[in-house]
Coordinates of N, CA and C in Angstrom, one line a residue:
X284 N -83.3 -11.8 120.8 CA -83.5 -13.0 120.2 C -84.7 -12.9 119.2
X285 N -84.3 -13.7 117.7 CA -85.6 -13.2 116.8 C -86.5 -14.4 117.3
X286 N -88.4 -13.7 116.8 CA -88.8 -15.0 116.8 C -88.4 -15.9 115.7
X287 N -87.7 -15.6 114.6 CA -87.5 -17.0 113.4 C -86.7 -17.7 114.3
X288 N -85.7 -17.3 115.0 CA -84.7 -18.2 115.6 C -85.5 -18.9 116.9
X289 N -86.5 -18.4 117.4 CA -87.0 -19.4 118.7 C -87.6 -20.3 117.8
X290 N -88.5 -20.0 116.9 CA -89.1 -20.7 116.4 C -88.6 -22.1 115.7
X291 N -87.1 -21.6 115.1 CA -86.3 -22.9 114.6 C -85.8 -23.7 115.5
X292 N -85.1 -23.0 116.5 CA -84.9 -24.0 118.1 C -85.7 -25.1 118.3
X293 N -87.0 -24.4 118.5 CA -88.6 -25.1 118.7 C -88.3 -26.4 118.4
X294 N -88.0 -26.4 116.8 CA -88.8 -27.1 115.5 C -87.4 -28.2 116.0
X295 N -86.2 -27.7 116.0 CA -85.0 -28.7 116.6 C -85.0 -29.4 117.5
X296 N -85.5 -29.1 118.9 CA -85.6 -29.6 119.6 C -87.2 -31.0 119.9
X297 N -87.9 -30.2 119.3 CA -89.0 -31.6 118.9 C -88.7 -32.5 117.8
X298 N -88.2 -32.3 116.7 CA -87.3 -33.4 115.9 C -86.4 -33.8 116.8
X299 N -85.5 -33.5 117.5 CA -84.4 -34.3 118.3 C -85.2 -35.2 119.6
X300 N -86.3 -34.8 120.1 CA -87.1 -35.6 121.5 C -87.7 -36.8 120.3
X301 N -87.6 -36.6 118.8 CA -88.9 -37.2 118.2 C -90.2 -37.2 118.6
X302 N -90.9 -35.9 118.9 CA -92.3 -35.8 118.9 C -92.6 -35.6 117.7
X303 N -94.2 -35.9 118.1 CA -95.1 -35.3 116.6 C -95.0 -33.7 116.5
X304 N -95.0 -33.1 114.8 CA -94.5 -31.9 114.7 C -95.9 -30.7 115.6
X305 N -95.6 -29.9 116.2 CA -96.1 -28.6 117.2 C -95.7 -27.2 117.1
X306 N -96.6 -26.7 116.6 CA -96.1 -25.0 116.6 C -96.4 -25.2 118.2
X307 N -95.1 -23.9 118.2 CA -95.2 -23.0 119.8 C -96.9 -22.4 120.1
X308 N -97.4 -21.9 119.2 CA -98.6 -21.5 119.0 C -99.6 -22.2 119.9
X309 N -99.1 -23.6 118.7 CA -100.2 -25.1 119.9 C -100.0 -24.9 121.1
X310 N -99.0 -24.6 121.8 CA -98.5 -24.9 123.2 C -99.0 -23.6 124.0
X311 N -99.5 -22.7 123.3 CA -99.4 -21.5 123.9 C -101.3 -21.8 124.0
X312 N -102.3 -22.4 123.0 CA -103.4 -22.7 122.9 C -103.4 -23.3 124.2
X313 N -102.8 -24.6 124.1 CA -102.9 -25.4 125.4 C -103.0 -25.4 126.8
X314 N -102.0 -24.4 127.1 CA -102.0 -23.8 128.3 C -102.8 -22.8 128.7
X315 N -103.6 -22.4 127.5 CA -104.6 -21.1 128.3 C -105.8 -22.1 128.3
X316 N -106.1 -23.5 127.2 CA -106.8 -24.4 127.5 C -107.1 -25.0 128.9
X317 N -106.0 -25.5 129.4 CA -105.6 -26.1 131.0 C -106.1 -25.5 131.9
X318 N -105.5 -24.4 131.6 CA -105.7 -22.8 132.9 C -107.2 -22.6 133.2
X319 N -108.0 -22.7 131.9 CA -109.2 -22.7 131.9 C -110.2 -23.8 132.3
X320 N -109.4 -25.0 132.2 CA -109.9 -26.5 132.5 C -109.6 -26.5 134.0
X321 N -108.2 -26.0 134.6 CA -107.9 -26.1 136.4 C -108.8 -24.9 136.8
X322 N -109.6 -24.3 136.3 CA -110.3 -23.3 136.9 C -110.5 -21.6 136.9
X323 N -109.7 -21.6 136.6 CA -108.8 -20.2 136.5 C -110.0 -19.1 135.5
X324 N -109.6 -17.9 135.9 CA -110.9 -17.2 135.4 C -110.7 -16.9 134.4
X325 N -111.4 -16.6 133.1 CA -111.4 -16.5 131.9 C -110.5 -14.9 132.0
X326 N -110.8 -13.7 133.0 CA -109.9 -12.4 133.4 C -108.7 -12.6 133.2
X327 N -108.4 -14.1 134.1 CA -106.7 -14.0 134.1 C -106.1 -14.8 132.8
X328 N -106.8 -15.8 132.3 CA -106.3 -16.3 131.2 C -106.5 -15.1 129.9
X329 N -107.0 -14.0 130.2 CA -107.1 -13.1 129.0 C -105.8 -11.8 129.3
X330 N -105.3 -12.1 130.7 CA -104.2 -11.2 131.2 C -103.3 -12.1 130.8
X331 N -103.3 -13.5 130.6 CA -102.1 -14.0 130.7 C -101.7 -14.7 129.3
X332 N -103.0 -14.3 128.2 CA -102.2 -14.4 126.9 C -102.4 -12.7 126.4
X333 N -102.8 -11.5 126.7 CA -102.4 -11.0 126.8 C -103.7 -10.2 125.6
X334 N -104.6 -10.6 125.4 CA -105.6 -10.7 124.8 C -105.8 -8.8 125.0
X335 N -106.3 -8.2 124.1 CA -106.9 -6.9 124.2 C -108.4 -6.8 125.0
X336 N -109.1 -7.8 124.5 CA -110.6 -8.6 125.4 C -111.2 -9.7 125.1
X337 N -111.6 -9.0 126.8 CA -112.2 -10.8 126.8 C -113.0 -11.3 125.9
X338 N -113.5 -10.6 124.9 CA -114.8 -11.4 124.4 C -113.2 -12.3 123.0
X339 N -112.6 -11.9 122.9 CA -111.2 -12.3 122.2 C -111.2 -14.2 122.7
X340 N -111.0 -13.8 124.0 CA -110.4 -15.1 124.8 C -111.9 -16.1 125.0
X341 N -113.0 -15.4 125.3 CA -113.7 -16.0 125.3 C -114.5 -16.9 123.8
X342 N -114.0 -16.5 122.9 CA -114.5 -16.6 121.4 C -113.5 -18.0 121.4
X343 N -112.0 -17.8 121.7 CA -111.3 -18.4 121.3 C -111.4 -20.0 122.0
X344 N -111.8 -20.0 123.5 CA -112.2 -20.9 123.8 C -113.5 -21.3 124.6
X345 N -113.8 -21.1 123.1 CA -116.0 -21.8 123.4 C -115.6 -23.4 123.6
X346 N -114.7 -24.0 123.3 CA -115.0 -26.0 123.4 C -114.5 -25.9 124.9
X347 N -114.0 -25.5 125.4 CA -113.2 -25.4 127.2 C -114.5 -25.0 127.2
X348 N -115.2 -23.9 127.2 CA -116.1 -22.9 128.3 C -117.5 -24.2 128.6
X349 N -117.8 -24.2 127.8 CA -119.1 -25.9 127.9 C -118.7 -26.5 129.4
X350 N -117.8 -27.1 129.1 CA -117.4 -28.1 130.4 C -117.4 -27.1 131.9
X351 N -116.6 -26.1 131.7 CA -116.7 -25.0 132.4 C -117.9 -24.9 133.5
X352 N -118.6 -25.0 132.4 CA -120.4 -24.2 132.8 C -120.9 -25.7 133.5
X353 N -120.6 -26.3 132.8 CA -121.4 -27.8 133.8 C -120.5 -28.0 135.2
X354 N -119.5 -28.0 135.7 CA -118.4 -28.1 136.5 C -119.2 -27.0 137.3
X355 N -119.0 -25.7 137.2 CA -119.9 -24.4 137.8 C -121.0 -24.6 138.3
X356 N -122.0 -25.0 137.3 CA -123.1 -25.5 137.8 C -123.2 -26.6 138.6
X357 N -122.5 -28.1 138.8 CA -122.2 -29.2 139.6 C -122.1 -28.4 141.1
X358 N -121.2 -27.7 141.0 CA -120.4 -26.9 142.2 C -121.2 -25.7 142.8
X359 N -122.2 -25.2 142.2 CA -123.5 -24.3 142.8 C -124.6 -25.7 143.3
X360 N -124.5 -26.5 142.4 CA -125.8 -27.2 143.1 C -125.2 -28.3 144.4
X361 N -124.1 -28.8 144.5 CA -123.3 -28.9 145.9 C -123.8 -27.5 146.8
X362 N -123.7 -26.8 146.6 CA -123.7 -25.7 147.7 C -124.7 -25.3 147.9
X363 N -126.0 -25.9 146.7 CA -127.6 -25.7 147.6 C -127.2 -26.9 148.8
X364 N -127.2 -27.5 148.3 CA -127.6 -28.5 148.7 C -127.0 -28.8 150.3
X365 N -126.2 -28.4 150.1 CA -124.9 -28.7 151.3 C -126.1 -27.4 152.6
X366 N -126.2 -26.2 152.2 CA -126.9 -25.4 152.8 C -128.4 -25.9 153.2
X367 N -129.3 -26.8 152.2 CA -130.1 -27.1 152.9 C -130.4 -28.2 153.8
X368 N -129.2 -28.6 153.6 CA -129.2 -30.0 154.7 C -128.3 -29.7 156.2
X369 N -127.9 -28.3 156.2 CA -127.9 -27.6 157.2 C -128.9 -27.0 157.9
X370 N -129.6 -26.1 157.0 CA -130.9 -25.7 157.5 C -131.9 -26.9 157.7
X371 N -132.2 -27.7 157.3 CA -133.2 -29.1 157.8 C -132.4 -29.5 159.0
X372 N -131.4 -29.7 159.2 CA -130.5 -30.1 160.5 C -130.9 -29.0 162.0
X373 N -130.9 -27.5 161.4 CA -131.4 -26.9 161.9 C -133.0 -26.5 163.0
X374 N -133.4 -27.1 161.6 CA -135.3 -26.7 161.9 C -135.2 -28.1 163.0
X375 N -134.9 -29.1 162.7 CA -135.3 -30.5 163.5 C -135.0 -30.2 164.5
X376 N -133.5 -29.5 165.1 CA -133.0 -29.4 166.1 C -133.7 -28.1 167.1
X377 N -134.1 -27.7 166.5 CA -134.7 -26.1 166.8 C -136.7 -26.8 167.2
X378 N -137.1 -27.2 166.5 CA -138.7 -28.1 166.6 C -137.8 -28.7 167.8
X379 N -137.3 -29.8 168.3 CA -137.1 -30.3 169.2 C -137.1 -29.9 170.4
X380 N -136.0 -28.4 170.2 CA -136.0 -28.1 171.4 C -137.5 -27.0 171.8
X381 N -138.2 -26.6 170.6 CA -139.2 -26.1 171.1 C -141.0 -27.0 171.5
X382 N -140.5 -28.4 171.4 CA -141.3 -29.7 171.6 C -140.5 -30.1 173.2
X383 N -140.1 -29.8 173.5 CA -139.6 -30.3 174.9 C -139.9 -28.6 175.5
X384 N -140.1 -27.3 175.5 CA -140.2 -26.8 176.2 C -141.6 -26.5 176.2
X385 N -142.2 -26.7 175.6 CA -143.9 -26.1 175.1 C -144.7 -27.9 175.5
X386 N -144.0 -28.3 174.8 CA -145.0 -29.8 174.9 C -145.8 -29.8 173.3
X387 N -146.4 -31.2 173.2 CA -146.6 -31.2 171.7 C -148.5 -30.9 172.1
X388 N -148.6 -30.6 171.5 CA -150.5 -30.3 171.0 C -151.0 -32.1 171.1
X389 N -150.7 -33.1 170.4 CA -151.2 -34.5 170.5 C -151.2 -35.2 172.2
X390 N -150.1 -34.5 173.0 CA -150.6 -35.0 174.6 C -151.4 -34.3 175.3
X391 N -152.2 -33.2 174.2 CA -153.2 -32.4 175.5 C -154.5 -33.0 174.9
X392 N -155.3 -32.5 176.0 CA -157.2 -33.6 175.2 C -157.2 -32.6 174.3
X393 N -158.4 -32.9 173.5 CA -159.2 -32.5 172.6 C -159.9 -31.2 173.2
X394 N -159.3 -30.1 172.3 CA -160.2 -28.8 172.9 C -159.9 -28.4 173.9
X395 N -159.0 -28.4 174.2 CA -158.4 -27.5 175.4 C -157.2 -26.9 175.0
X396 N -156.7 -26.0 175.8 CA -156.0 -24.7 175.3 C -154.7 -24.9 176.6
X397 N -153.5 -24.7 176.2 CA -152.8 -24.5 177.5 C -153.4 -22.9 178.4
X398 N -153.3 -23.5 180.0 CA -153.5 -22.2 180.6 C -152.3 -21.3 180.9
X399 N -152.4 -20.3 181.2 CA -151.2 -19.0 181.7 C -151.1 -19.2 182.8
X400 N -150.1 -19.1 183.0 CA -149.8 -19.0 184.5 C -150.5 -18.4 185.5
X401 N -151.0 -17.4 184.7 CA -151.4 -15.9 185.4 C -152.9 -15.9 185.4
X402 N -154.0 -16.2 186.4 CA -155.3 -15.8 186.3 C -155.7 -14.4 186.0
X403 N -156.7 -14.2 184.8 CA -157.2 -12.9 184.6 C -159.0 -13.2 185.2
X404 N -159.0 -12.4 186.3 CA -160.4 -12.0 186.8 C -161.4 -12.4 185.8
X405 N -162.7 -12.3 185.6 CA -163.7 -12.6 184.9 C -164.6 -10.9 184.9

C-alpha cells in the first residue's frame, strides 16, 4: 500500500465523517502528545514514534514536557510528605512508648537523678 493512497483514504474518510481537515501527521503528533500527558516515559514515546533520539522527541515536545515537570514534582512532593507524616507517626509512638517505660524527667524533683538498681560501694 503506497503512502499517497493511505493518505488520500485519510483525506476521504474525514470529508465523508465531515471533520475539520487533519493530516495523519496531526494524529500521529497527538498521540505521542497524550502518551506523554498519561505519563508514559519520554524512552517509550521515542521507541514508539520511532525517533533516532531522544533529544529528537524531546525537542519536539517541549509544550507537553512543562506540565510533565509540575505533575512530577506534585507527585515527589506527595511522597515527602506522605513519608513524613509516617515518620512523625513514628517518633510519637516510639516517645510514648519510651515515656511509659523510663517515666518523664517533669515527675521527678528537682536535681535528682534516677537510681540503678544496682548499689556501687563508696
Amino acid at each position: 500500500m503506497s503512502p499517497g493512497y493511505v493518505t488520500h483514504a485519510f483525506r476521504r474518510l474525514i470529508a465523508e465523517a465531515d471533520l475539520p481537515p487533519i493530516r495523519l501527521h496531526d494524529l500521529r503528533h497527538g498521540a505521542a502528545s497524550l502518551s506523554l500527558a498519561a505519563g508514559n516515559d519520554l524512552k517509550v514515546v521515542q521507541a514508539m514514534l520511532g525517533h533516532s533520539s531522544i533529544v529528537l522527541t524531546a525537542d519536539t515536545y517541549t509544550s507537553v514536557l512543562p506540565c510533565l515537570a509540575h505533575q512530577a514534582a506534585e507527585a515527589t512532593a506527595n511522597l515527602v510528605m506522605k513519608a513524613a507524616r509516617r515518620t512523625a507517626k513514628k517518633v510519637r509512638r516510639d516517645s510514648r512508648k519510651a515515656t511509659r517505660h523510663y517515666g518523664t524527667k517533669k515527675n521527678r524533683r528537682p536535681g535528682s537523678t534516677r537510681k540503678s538498681a544496682h548499689k556501687v560501694a563508696p
